[in-house]
Amino acid sequence: MYNKAIKYGALTGVLILLYFVLVYLIIGDIRDMTLASLQSLEMLSFVRYVLIVLGVYFTLSNVQSVEKNYSFIKLFKAGIVTSLIIALFVGVMEFLYLVVNPDYYEVYMQLFLETARTA
């Protein structure tokens, strides 16, 4: 059961990393970002949450279909293990992004303030 949770968690984490790289290549560097591209980035980032939910869902449905003697506790543990593996991948992704773009929060804050002023 835990092997499936780790496998699906790692698979979902890798999909999220690949999606992140694809979005980064499409949107570009944050220093060159405009208000419109920031809004596009925010909308595209919601896909990451859909991938996380789907990863946990497929883990639980697979454990449920394969295991003959499953209980709520087993499914709950599998969901927690999958979520922790995904969180590890997302944490590494966020850390690497901040290492590559150390001024991300300053640029994001300035773009956000521009949005607030124009609204």
mmCIF file of N, CA and C in Angstrom:
data_model
loop_
_atom_site.group_PDB
_atom_site.id
_atom_site.type_symbol
_atom_site.label_atom_id
_atom_site.label_comp_id
_atom_site.label_asym_id
_atom_site.label_seq_id
_atom_site.Cartn_x
_atom_site.Cartn_y
_atom_site.Cartn_z
ATOM 1 N N MET A 1 0.826 -1.186 0.000
ATOM 2 C CA MET A 1 0.000 0.000 0.000
ATOM 3 C C MET A 1 0.876 1.257 0.000
ATOM 4 N N TYR A 2 1.900 1.281 0.858
ATOM 5 C CA TYR A 2 2.755 2.467 0.912
ATOM 6 C C TYR A 2 3.578 2.626 -0.362
ATOM 7 N N ASN A 3 3.905 1.493 -1.004
ATOM 8 C CA ASN A 3 4.643 1.583 -2.269
ATOM 9 C C ASN A 3 3.828 2.308 -3.321
ATOM 10 N N LYS A 4 2.545 2.020 -3.371
ATOM 11 C CA LYS A 4 1.678 2.716 -4.332
ATOM 12 C C LYS A 4 1.556 4.192 -3.991
ATOM 13 N N ALA A 5 1.455 4.502 -2.705
ATOM 14 C CA ALA A 5 1.351 5.905 -2.283
ATOM 15 C C ALA A 5 2.622 6.663 -2.641
ATOM 16 N N ILE A 6 3.770 6.040 -2.432
ATOM 17 C CA ILE A 6 5.040 6.692 -2.773
ATOM 18 C C ILE A 6 5.161 6.830 -4.289
ATOM 19 N N LYS A 7 4.772 5.785 -5.026
ATOM 20 C CA LYS A 7 4.859 5.830 -6.489
ATOM 21 C C LYS A 7 3.967 6.930 -7.062
ATOM 22 N N TYR A 8 2.717 6.967 -6.638
ATOM 23 C CA TYR A 8 1.809 7.985 -7.164
ATOM 24 C C TYR A 8 2.183 9.389 -6.674
ATOM 25 N N GLY A 9 2.688 9.483 -5.458
ATOM 26 C CA GLY A 9 3.143 10.781 -4.969
ATOM 27 C C GLY A 9 4.327 11.298 -5.758
ATOM 28 N N ALA A 10 5.286 10.410 -6.039
ATOM 29 C CA ALA A 10 6.462 10.813 -6.821
ATOM 30 C C ALA A 10 6.064 11.140 -8.259
ATOM 31 N N LEU A 11 5.156 10.366 -8.830
ATOM 32 C CA LEU A 11 4.693 10.638 -10.183
ATOM 33 C C LEU A 11 3.989 11.993 -10.257
ATOM 34 N N THR A 12 3.146 12.273 -9.295
ATOM 35 C CA THR A 12 2.462 13.570 -9.266
ATOM 36 C C THR A 12 3.459 14.701 -9.054
ATOM 37 N N GLY A 13 4.433 14.484 -8.171
ATOM 38 C CA GLY A 13 5.466 15.499 -7.945
ATOM 39 C C GLY A 13 6.265 15.798 -9.198
ATOM 40 N N VAL A 14 6.616 14.773 -9.944
ATOM 41 C CA VAL A 14 7.363 14.966 -11.185
ATOM 42 C C VAL A 14 6.496 15.699 -12.212
ATOM 43 N N LEU A 15 5.205 15.343 -12.291
ATOM 44 C CA LEU A 15 4.303 16.055 -13.201
ATOM 45 C C LEU A 15 4.205 17.533 -12.841
ATOM 46 N N ILE A 16 4.159 17.826 -11.544
ATOM 47 C CA ILE A 16 4.090 19.222 -11.112
ATOM 48 C C ILE A 16 5.388 19.951 -11.459
ATOM 49 N N LEU A 17 6.525 19.283 -11.277
ATOM 50 C CA LEU A 17 7.805 19.902 -11.652
ATOM 51 C C LEU A 17 7.872 20.175 -13.150
ATOM 52 N N LEU A 18 7.431 19.215 -13.958
ATOM 53 C CA LEU A 18 7.433 19.422 -15.407
ATOM 54 C C LEU A 18 6.471 20.541 -15.805
ATOM 55 N N TYR A 19 5.329 20.598 -15.167
ATOM 56 C CA TYR A 19 4.372 21.667 -15.447
ATOM 57 C C TYR A 19 4.962 23.018 -15.069
ATOM 58 N N PHE A 20 5.661 23.061 -13.934
ATOM 59 C CA PHE A 20 6.301 24.293 -13.497
ATOM 60 C C PHE A 20 7.335 24.767 -14.515
ATOM 61 N N VAL A 21 8.167 23.852 -15.008
ATOM 62 C CA VAL A 21 9.186 24.209 -15.987
ATOM 63 C C VAL A 21 8.523 24.695 -17.273
ATOM 64 N N LEU A 22 7.457 24.029 -17.691
ATOM 65 C CA LEU A 22 6.747 24.448 -18.897
ATOM 66 C C LEU A 22 6.161 25.845 -18.739
ATOM 67 N N VAL A 23 5.540 26.120 -17.618
ATOM 68 C CA VAL A 23 4.967 27.450 -17.376
ATOM 69 C C VAL A 23 6.073 28.493 -17.303
ATOM 70 N N TYR A 24 7.180 28.159 -16.662
ATOM 71 C CA TYR A 24 8.299 29.096 -16.559
ATOM 72 C C TYR A 24 8.862 29.427 -17.936
ATOM 73 N N LEU A 25 8.938 28.423 -18.806
ATOM 74 C CA LEU A 25 9.439 28.673 -20.158
ATOM 75 C C LEU A 25 8.458 29.513 -20.978
ATOM 76 N N ILE A 26 7.164 29.324 -20.755
ATOM 77 C CA ILE A 26 6.155 30.086 -21.503
ATOM 78 C C ILE A 26 6.063 31.516 -20.987
ATOM 79 N N ILE A 27 5.940 31.672 -19.684
ATOM 80 C CA ILE A 27 5.740 33.006 -19.085
ATOM 81 C C ILE A 27 7.033 33.808 -19.089
ATOM 82 N N GLY A 28 8.141 33.162 -18.770
ATOM 83 C CA GLY A 28 9.423 33.854 -18.753
ATOM 84 C C GLY A 28 9.830 34.288 -17.358
ATOM 85 N N ASP A 29 10.844 35.098 -17.317
ATOM 86 C CA ASP A 29 11.412 35.562 -16.059
ATOM 87 C C ASP A 29 10.485 36.574 -15.395
ATOM 88 N N ILE A 30 10.453 36.559 -14.086
ATOM 89 C CA ILE A 30 9.552 37.460 -13.349
ATOM 90 C C ILE A 30 9.972 38.914 -13.495
ATOM 91 N N ARG A 31 11.237 39.168 -13.722
ATOM 92 C CA ARG A 31 11.696 40.555 -13.860
ATOM 93 C C ARG A 31 11.135 41.222 -15.115
ATOM 94 N N ASP A 32 10.786 40.412 -16.110
ATOM 95 C CA ASP A 32 10.240 40.932 -17.363
ATOM 96 C C ASP A 32 8.723 40.839 -17.414
ATOM 97 N N MET A 33 8.114 40.502 -16.296
ATOM 98 C CA MET A 33 6.690 40.230 -16.278
ATOM 99 C C MET A 33 5.870 41.514 -16.244
ATOM 100 N N THR A 34 4.797 41.495 -16.983
ATOM 101 C CA THR A 34 3.839 42.599 -16.951
ATOM 102 C C THR A 34 2.655 42.191 -16.092
ATOM 103 N N LEU A 35 1.740 43.112 -15.928
ATOM 104 C CA LEU A 35 0.556 42.829 -15.129
ATOM 105 C C LEU A 35 -0.292 41.730 -15.755
ATOM 106 N N ALA A 36 -0.419 41.740 -17.063
ATOM 107 C CA ALA A 36 -1.210 40.710 -17.750
ATOM 108 C C ALA A 36 -0.568 39.334 -17.631
ATOM 109 N N SER A 37 0.747 39.269 -17.758
ATOM 110 C CA SER A 37 1.412 37.969 -17.625
ATOM 111 C C SER A 37 1.379 37.474 -16.186
ATOM 112 N N LEU A 38 1.359 38.381 -15.216
ATOM 113 C CA LEU A 38 1.222 37.972 -13.817
ATOM 114 C C LEU A 38 -0.149 37.352 -13.576
ATOM 115 N N GLN A 39 -1.182 37.953 -14.150
ATOM 116 C CA GLN A 39 -2.515 37.386 -13.993
ATOM 117 C C GLN A 39 -2.612 36.032 -14.690
ATOM 118 N N SER A 40 -1.965 35.883 -15.823
ATOM 119 C CA SER A 40 -1.934 34.585 -16.507
ATOM 120 C C SER A 40 -1.211 33.551 -15.662
ATOM 121 N N LEU A 41 -0.116 33.952 -15.049
ATOM 122 C CA LEU A 41 0.634 33.045 -14.195
ATOM 123 C C LEU A 41 -0.195 32.598 -13.003
ATOM 124 N N GLU A 42 -0.943 33.516 -12.408
ATOM 125 C CA GLU A 42 -1.778 33.152 -11.274
ATOM 126 C C GLU A 42 -2.866 32.166 -11.684
ATOM 127 N N MET A 43 -3.447 32.358 -12.856
ATOM 128 C CA MET A 43 -4.477 31.416 -13.315
ATOM 129 C C MET A 43 -3.863 30.059 -13.667
ATOM 130 N N LEU A 44 -2.693 30.064 -14.274
ATOM 131 C CA LEU A 44 -2.037 28.806 -14.610
ATOM 132 C C LEU A 44 -1.576 28.041 -13.377
ATOM 133 N N SER A 45 -1.317 28.744 -12.284
ATOM 134 C CA SER A 45 -0.852 28.060 -11.082
ATOM 135 C C SER A 45 -1.950 27.238 -10.420
ATOM 136 N N PHE A 46 -3.199 27.502 -10.757
ATOM 137 C CA PHE A 46 -4.280 26.693 -10.189
ATOM 138 C C PHE A 46 -4.282 25.271 -10.741
ATOM 139 N N VAL A 47 -3.704 25.071 -11.898
ATOM 140 C CA VAL A 47 -3.610 23.723 -12.466
ATOM 141 C C VAL A 47 -2.782 22.824 -11.550
ATOM 142 N N ARG A 48 -1.822 23.403 -10.875
ATOM 143 C CA ARG A 48 -0.992 22.640 -9.936
ATOM 144 C C ARG A 48 -1.849 22.012 -8.841
ATOM 145 N N TYR A 49 -2.835 22.749 -8.363
ATOM 146 C CA TYR A 49 -3.710 22.215 -7.320
ATOM 147 C C TYR A 49 -4.590 21.096 -7.852
ATOM 148 N N VAL A 50 -5.000 21.211 -9.099
ATOM 149 C CA VAL A 50 -5.781 20.135 -9.711
ATOM 150 C C VAL A 50 -4.926 18.877 -9.821
ATOM 151 N N LEU A 51 -3.662 19.032 -10.197
ATOM 152 C CA LEU A 51 -2.755 17.884 -10.277
ATOM 153 C C LEU A 51 -2.559 17.226 -8.916
ATOM 154 N N ILE A 52 -2.470 18.019 -7.872
ATOM 155 C CA ILE A 52 -2.306 17.468 -6.526
ATOM 156 C C ILE A 52 -3.531 16.649 -6.128
ATOM 157 N N VAL A 53 -4.708 17.205 -6.339
ATOM 158 C CA VAL A 53 -5.940 16.496 -5.981
ATOM 159 C C VAL A 53 -6.083 15.212 -6.795
ATOM 160 N N LEU A 54 -5.766 15.282 -8.088
ATOM 161 C CA LEU A 54 -5.849 14.086 -8.926
ATOM 162 C C LEU A 54 -4.849 13.016 -8.495
ATOM 163 N N GLY A 55 -3.655 13.436 -8.100
ATOM 164 C CA GLY A 55 -2.662 12.469 -7.625
ATOM 165 C C GLY A 55 -3.127 11.726 -6.386
ATOM 166 N N VAL A 56 -3.693 12.433 -5.438
ATOM 167 C CA VAL A 56 -4.209 11.788 -4.225
ATOM 168 C C VAL A 56 -5.413 10.913 -4.564
ATOM 169 N N TYR A 57 -6.283 11.407 -5.432
ATOM 170 C CA TYR A 57 -7.472 10.632 -5.815
ATOM 171 C C TYR A 57 -7.082 9.310 -6.476
ATOM 172 N N PHE A 58 -6.150 9.358 -7.440
ATOM 173 C CA PHE A 58 -5.751 8.133 -8.127
ATOM 174 C C PHE A 58 -5.030 7.173 -7.191
ATOM 175 N N THR A 59 -4.297 7.697 -6.235
ATOM 176 C CA THR A 59 -3.674 6.822 -5.244
ATOM 177 C C THR A 59 -4.733 6.077 -4.447
ATOM 178 N N LEU A 60 -5.707 6.812 -3.954
ATOM 179 C CA LEU A 60 -6.739 6.193 -3.128
ATOM 180 C C LEU A 60 -7.603 5.226 -3.930
ATOM 181 N N SER A 61 -7.932 5.568 -5.153
ATOM 182 C CA SER A 61 -8.751 4.657 -5.952
ATOM 183 C C SER A 61 -7.971 3.401 -6.328
ATOM 184 N N ASN A 62 -6.671 3.538 -6.560
ATOM 185 C CA ASN A 62 -5.858 2.371 -6.872
ATOM 186 C C ASN A 62 -5.701 1.469 -5.656
ATOM 187 N N VAL A 63 -5.442 2.046 -4.502
ATOM 188 C CA VAL A 63 -5.319 1.246 -3.281
ATOM 189 C C VAL A 63 -6.641 0.542 -2.996
ATOM 190 N N GLN A 64 -7.733 1.242 -3.205
ATOM 191 C CA GLN A 64 -9.046 0.676 -2.937
ATOM 192 C C GLN A 64 -9.365 -0.471 -3.894
ATOM 193 N N SER A 65 -8.954 -0.370 -5.149
ATOM 194 C CA SER A 65 -9.264 -1.433 -6.112
ATOM 195 C C SER A 65 -8.340 -2.638 -5.974
ATOM 196 N N VAL A 66 -7.109 -2.416 -5.534
ATOM 197 C CA VAL A 66 -6.143 -3.519 -5.432
ATOM 198 C C VAL A 66 -6.245 -4.235 -4.087
ATOM 199 N N GLU A 67 -6.364 -3.480 -3.022
ATOM 200 C CA GLU A 67 -6.416 -4.065 -1.680
ATOM 201 C C GLU A 67 -7.793 -4.694 -1.455
ATOM 202 N N LYS A 68 -7.787 -5.937 -1.043
ATOM 203 C CA LYS A 68 -9.057 -6.603 -0.753
ATOM 204 C C LYS A 68 -9.577 -6.214 0.622
ATOM 205 N N ASN A 69 -8.655 -6.016 1.535
ATOM 206 C CA ASN A 69 -9.031 -5.741 2.915
ATOM 207 C C ASN A 69 -8.552 -4.337 3.280
ATOM 208 N N TYR A 70 -9.269 -3.340 2.785
ATOM 209 C CA TYR A 70 -8.881 -1.964 3.076
ATOM 210 C C TYR A 70 -9.857 -1.364 4.082
ATOM 211 N N SER A 71 -9.365 -0.396 4.789
ATOM 212 C CA SER A 71 -10.205 0.311 5.757
ATOM 213 C C SER A 71 -10.001 1.810 5.560
ATOM 214 N N PHE A 72 -10.779 2.570 6.266
ATOM 215 C CA PHE A 72 -10.655 4.022 6.194
ATOM 216 C C PHE A 72 -9.270 4.455 6.640
ATOM 217 N N ILE A 73 -8.740 3.819 7.673
ATOM 218 C CA ILE A 73 -7.417 4.188 8.205
ATOM 219 C C ILE A 73 -6.331 3.920 7.161
ATOM 220 N N LYS A 74 -6.415 2.771 6.463
ATOM 221 C CA LYS A 74 -5.416 2.469 5.429
ATOM 222 C C LYS A 74 -5.471 3.494 4.297
ATOM 223 N N LEU A 75 -6.683 3.828 3.873
ATOM 224 C CA LEU A 75 -6.816 4.826 2.811
ATOM 225 C C LEU A 75 -6.341 6.193 3.281
ATOM 226 N N PHE A 76 -6.631 6.535 4.511
ATOM 227 C CA PHE A 76 -6.204 7.815 5.072
ATOM 228 C C PHE A 76 -4.681 7.892 5.120
ATOM 229 N N LYS A 77 -4.042 6.808 5.566
ATOM 230 C CA LYS A 77 -2.575 6.770 5.617
ATOM 231 C C LYS A 77 -1.966 6.875 4.223
ATOM 232 N N ALA A 78 -2.570 6.196 3.260
ATOM 233 C CA ALA A 78 -2.070 6.272 1.886
ATOM 234 C C ALA A 78 -2.198 7.697 1.351
ATOM 235 N N GLY A 79 -3.302 8.363 1.674
ATOM 236 C CA GLY A 79 -3.481 9.750 1.248
ATOM 237 C C GLY A 79 -2.470 10.683 1.894
ATOM 238 N N ILE A 80 -2.189 10.450 3.169
ATOM 239 C CA ILE A 80 -1.206 11.277 3.880
ATOM 240 C C ILE A 80 0.191 11.071 3.299
ATOM 241 N N VAL A 81 0.565 9.814 3.047
ATOM 242 C CA VAL A 81 1.892 9.535 2.486
ATOM 243 C C VAL A 81 2.022 10.173 1.105
ATOM 244 N N THR A 82 0.986 10.039 0.286
ATOM 245 C CA THR A 82 1.015 10.659 -1.044
ATOM 246 C C THR A 82 1.142 12.171 -0.933
ATOM 247 N N SER A 83 0.388 12.766 -0.037
ATOM 248 C CA SER A 83 0.437 14.224 0.142
ATOM 249 C C SER A 83 1.810 14.683 0.612
ATOM 250 N N LEU A 84 2.444 13.917 1.497
ATOM 251 C CA LEU A 84 3.775 14.286 1.982
ATOM 252 C C LEU A 84 4.823 14.208 0.869
ATOM 253 N N ILE A 85 4.725 13.193 0.040
ATOM 254 C CA ILE A 85 5.666 13.067 -1.079
ATOM 255 C C ILE A 85 5.472 14.229 -2.057
ATOM 256 N N ILE A 86 4.209 14.546 -2.355
ATOM 257 C CA ILE A 86 3.931 15.671 -3.253
ATOM 258 C C ILE A 86 4.435 16.976 -2.638
ATOM 259 N N ALA A 87 4.213 17.145 -1.335
ATOM 260 C CA ALA A 87 4.666 18.362 -0.654
ATOM 261 C C ALA A 87 6.184 18.485 -0.711
ATOM 262 N N LEU A 88 6.885 17.379 -0.625
ATOM 263 C CA LEU A 88 8.345 17.405 -0.732
ATOM 264 C C LEU A 88 8.772 17.908 -2.111
ATOM 265 N N PHE A 89 8.145 17.397 -3.157
ATOM 266 C CA PHE A 89 8.469 17.851 -4.508
ATOM 267 C C PHE A 89 8.129 19.326 -4.700
ATOM 268 N N VAL A 90 6.970 19.751 -4.220
ATOM 269 C CA VAL A 90 6.567 21.156 -4.370
ATOM 270 C C VAL A 90 7.504 22.062 -3.571
ATOM 271 N N GLY A 91 7.904 21.632 -2.382
ATOM 272 C CA GLY A 91 8.841 22.415 -1.579
ATOM 273 C C GLY A 91 10.180 22.581 -2.267
ATOM 274 N N VAL A 92 10.679 21.518 -2.864
ATOM 275 C CA VAL A 92 11.943 21.594 -3.608
ATOM 276 C C VAL A 92 11.786 22.524 -4.804
ATOM 277 N N MET A 93 10.641 22.426 -5.487
ATOM 278 C CA MET A 93 10.390 23.290 -6.636
ATOM 279 C C MET A 93 10.379 24.763 -6.222
ATOM 280 N N GLU A 94 9.668 25.075 -5.152
ATOM 281 C CA GLU A 94 9.592 26.464 -4.682
ATOM 282 C C GLU A 94 10.973 26.965 -4.238
ATOM 283 N N PHE A 95 11.730 26.121 -3.556
ATOM 284 C CA PHE A 95 13.065 26.506 -3.099
ATOM 285 C C PHE A 95 13.978 26.807 -4.284
ATOM 286 N N LEU A 96 13.969 25.915 -5.276
ATOM 287 C CA LEU A 96 14.821 26.134 -6.442
ATOM 288 C C LEU A 96 14.413 27.387 -7.205
ATOM 289 N N TYR A 97 13.117 27.662 -7.275
ATOM 290 C CA TYR A 97 12.667 28.865 -7.962
ATOM 291 C C TYR A 97 13.165 30.111 -7.248
ATOM 292 N N LEU A 98 13.127 30.093 -5.920
ATOM 293 C CA LEU A 98 13.596 31.256 -5.166
ATOM 294 C C LEU A 98 15.117 31.394 -5.207
ATOM 295 N N VAL A 99 15.826 30.296 -5.378
ATOM 296 C CA VAL A 99 17.278 30.383 -5.540
ATOM 297 C C VAL A 99 17.610 31.009 -6.893
ATOM 298 N N VAL A 100 16.867 30.625 -7.929
ATOM 299 C CA VAL A 100 17.104 31.167 -9.264
ATOM 300 C C VAL A 100 16.641 32.621 -9.348
ATOM 301 N N ASN A 101 15.519 32.944 -8.687
ATOM 302 C CA ASN A 101 14.948 34.296 -8.714
ATOM 303 C C ASN A 101 14.863 34.856 -7.296
ATOM 304 N N PRO A 102 15.971 35.329 -6.745
ATOM 305 C CA PRO A 102 15.939 35.786 -5.341
ATOM 306 C C PRO A 102 15.088 37.034 -5.120
ATOM 307 N N ASP A 103 14.843 37.804 -6.166
ATOM 308 C CA ASP A 103 14.054 39.025 -5.998
ATOM 309 C C ASP A 103 12.585 38.815 -6.389
ATOM 310 N N TYR A 104 12.122 37.580 -6.358
ATOM 311 C CA TYR A 104 10.749 37.259 -6.760
ATOM 312 C C TYR A 104 9.731 38.038 -5.937
ATOM 313 N N TYR A 105 9.873 38.042 -4.621
ATOM 314 C CA TYR A 105 8.865 38.676 -3.774
ATOM 315 C C TYR A 105 8.823 40.190 -3.955
ATOM 316 N N GLU A 106 9.961 40.814 -4.191
ATOM 317 C CA GLU A 106 9.963 42.263 -4.419
ATOM 318 C C GLU A 106 9.243 42.616 -5.727
ATOM 319 N N VAL A 107 9.546 41.864 -6.786
ATOM 320 C CA VAL A 107 8.915 42.125 -8.075
ATOM 321 C C VAL A 107 7.421 41.826 -7.998
ATOM 322 N N TYR A 108 7.073 40.721 -7.350
ATOM 323 C CA TYR A 108 5.661 40.360 -7.207
ATOM 324 C C TYR A 108 4.914 41.421 -6.407
ATOM 325 N N MET A 109 5.535 41.931 -5.350
ATOM 326 C CA MET A 109 4.891 42.957 -4.533
ATOM 327 C C MET A 109 4.660 44.227 -5.356
ATOM 328 N N GLN A 110 5.622 44.616 -6.148
ATOM 329 C CA GLN A 110 5.456 45.815 -6.968
ATOM 330 C C GLN A 110 4.343 45.639 -7.996
ATOM 331 N N LEU A 111 4.288 44.464 -8.634
ATOM 332 C CA LEU A 111 3.207 44.206 -9.589
ATOM 333 C C LEU A 111 1.848 44.166 -8.894
ATOM 334 N N PHE A 112 1.815 43.600 -7.707
ATOM 335 C CA PHE A 112 0.568 43.538 -6.950
ATOM 336 C C PHE A 112 0.121 44.935 -6.556
ATOM 337 N N LEU A 113 1.055 45.786 -6.129
ATOM 338 C CA LEU A 113 0.692 47.157 -5.770
ATOM 339 C C LEU A 113 0.188 47.942 -6.975
ATOM 340 N N GLU A 114 0.782 47.701 -8.154
ATOM 341 C CA GLU A 114 0.283 48.322 -9.376
ATOM 342 C C GLU A 114 -1.160 47.906 -9.640
ATOM 343 N N THR A 115 -1.447 46.649 -9.427
ATOM 344 C CA THR A 115 -2.805 46.152 -9.618
ATOM 345 C C THR A 115 -3.761 46.810 -8.653
ATOM 346 N N ALA A 116 -3.344 46.954 -7.414
ATOM 347 C CA ALA A 116 -4.210 47.567 -6.394
ATOM 348 C C ALA A 116 -4.462 49.037 -6.702
ATOM 349 N N ARG A 117 -3.460 49.713 -7.224
ATOM 350 C CA ARG A 117 -3.632 51.135 -7.547
ATOM 351 C C ARG A 117 -4.565 51.359 -8.721
ATOM 352 N N THR A 118 -4.526 50.467 -9.697
ATOM 353 C CA THR A 118 -5.365 50.640 -10.883
ATOM 354 C C THR A 118 -6.799 50.162 -10.657
ATOM 355 N N ALA A 119 -7.014 49.395 -9.622
ATOM 356 C CA ALA A 119 -8.365 48.854 -9.393
ATOM 357 C C ALA A 119 -9.288 49.858 -8.738
#
